[in-house]
C-alpha positions as a printed NumPy array, in Angstrom:
array([[  9.23 ,  -5.844,  12.585],
       [  9.189,  -2.804,  13.727],
       [ 11.609,  -1.454,  15.851],
       [  9.999,  -1.551,  19.845],
       [  8.163,   2.394,  20.694],
       [ 11.692,   4.659,  21.361],
       [ 14.214,   2.277,  19.778],
       [ 16.286,   5.335,  17.484],
       [ 18.54 ,   3.917,  15.596],
       [ 22.026,   4.79 ,  16.269],
       [ 24.203,   7.13 ,  14.306],
       [ 26.537,   4.776,  13.106],
       [ 23.489,   3.209,  11.075],
       [ 22.842,   6.911,   8.952],
       [ 26.729,   7.407,   7.97 ],
       [ 27.336,   7.032,   5.064],
       [ 32.089,   5.94 ,   3.892],
       [ 33.956,   8.29 ,   3.959],
       [ 34.998,   7.632,   0.417],
       [ 31.55 ,   8.797,  -1.339],
       [ 31.52 ,  11.98 ,   0.034],
       [ 32.424,  13.883,  -3.247],
       [ 29.717,  11.646,  -5.262],
       [ 27.57 ,  12.434,  -2.384],
       [ 28.565,  16.557,  -2.423],
       [ 28.271,  16.408,  -6.132],
       [ 24.78 ,  14.491,  -6.418],
       [ 22.859,  17.108,  -2.761],
       [ 24.295,  19.921,  -4.821],
       [ 22.354,  18.214,  -8.136],
       [ 19.125,  18.307,  -6.476],
       [ 18.676,  21.654,  -4.615],
       [ 20.406,  23.685,  -7.907],
       [ 17.757,  21.449,  -9.068],
       [ 15.281,  21.715,  -6.897],
       [ 15.501,  25.644,  -7.124],
       [ 16.596,  26.438, -10.881],
       [ 13.513,  24.37 , -11.94 ],
       [ 10.681,  25.695,  -9.639],
       [ 12.01 ,  30.03 , -10.924],
       [ 12.026,  28.567, -14.72 ],
       [  8.559,  26.579, -14.091],
       [  7.276,  30.478, -11.898],
       [  8.533,  32.445, -14.907],
       [  7.312,  30.396, -17.766],
       [  3.924,  29.211, -16.968],
       [  3.119,  31.577, -14.056],
       [  1.181,  30.062, -11.226],
       [ -1.522,  28.791, -12.709],
       [ -3.361,  25.152, -12.091],
       [ -1.15 ,  23.191, -13.121],
       [  1.932,  24.564, -12.187],
       [  3.255,  22.151,  -9.329],
       [  3.249,  19.489, -12.379],
       [  5.152,  21.655, -14.76 ],
       [  7.839,  22.187, -12.195],
       [  7.891,  19.074, -10.394],
       [  7.888,  17.57 , -14.295],
       [ 10.932,  19.258, -14.931],
       [ 12.393,  18.686, -12.181],
       [ 13.213,  15.583, -12.627],
       [ 14.209,  15.756, -16.046],
       [ 16.642,  18.03 , -14.412],
       [ 18.012,  15.379, -11.791],
       [ 19.006,  13.269, -15.278],
       [ 20.674,  15.751, -16.394],
       [ 22.345,  17.196, -13.203],
       [ 23.132,  14.644, -10.956],
       [ 26.005,  12.945, -13.779],
       [ 27.474,  16.13 , -14.653],
       [ 28.25 ,  17.254, -10.484],
       [ 29.278,  13.983, -10.218],
       [ 31.682,  14.718, -13.378],
       [ 32.178,  18.206, -13.849],
       [ 32.725,  18.448,  -9.668],
       [ 36.398,  17.381,  -9.255],
       [ 37.699,  19.172, -12.776],
       [ 35.793,  22.947, -11.304],
       [ 38.316,  21.157,  -7.453],
       [ 40.959,  21.768,  -9.327],
       [ 40.783,  23.835, -10.829],
       [ 40.043,  26.787,  -8.471],
       [ 42.981,  25.039,  -6.815],
       [ 45.213,  26.013,  -9.974],
       [ 43.37 ,  29.843, -10.231],
       [ 44.296,  29.492,  -5.681],
       [ 47.592,  29.077,  -5.767],
       [ 50.412,  30.916,  -5.329],
       [ 52.792,  29.927,  -8.42 ],
       [ 55.493,  28.059,  -5.424],
       [ 53.265,  26.959,  -3.383],
       [ 52.448,  22.346,  -4.032],
       [ 49.274,  21.83 ,  -5.628],
       [ 48.019,  19.183,  -4.176],
       [ 46.238,  15.826,  -5.563]])
């Protein structure tokens, strides 16, 4: 069933539960980084030739398989490390 013309989904329907924010941020960052890095590496490796887009998208897909789980695991550890490196000795470290 299609919504009536002019009907828009409510903003609440497009929201993700805040408890998933760390995973969502890691996933978005992994997608952006993989997209950019795979494009740059593919162009540097094969140049702007026919078939470059297919090679890039293949590299991008493989990169996502590695990047998303890596980002989800690494992001909290990186945040703790940065918090440790940037806090003063008498300042509480936090969770």
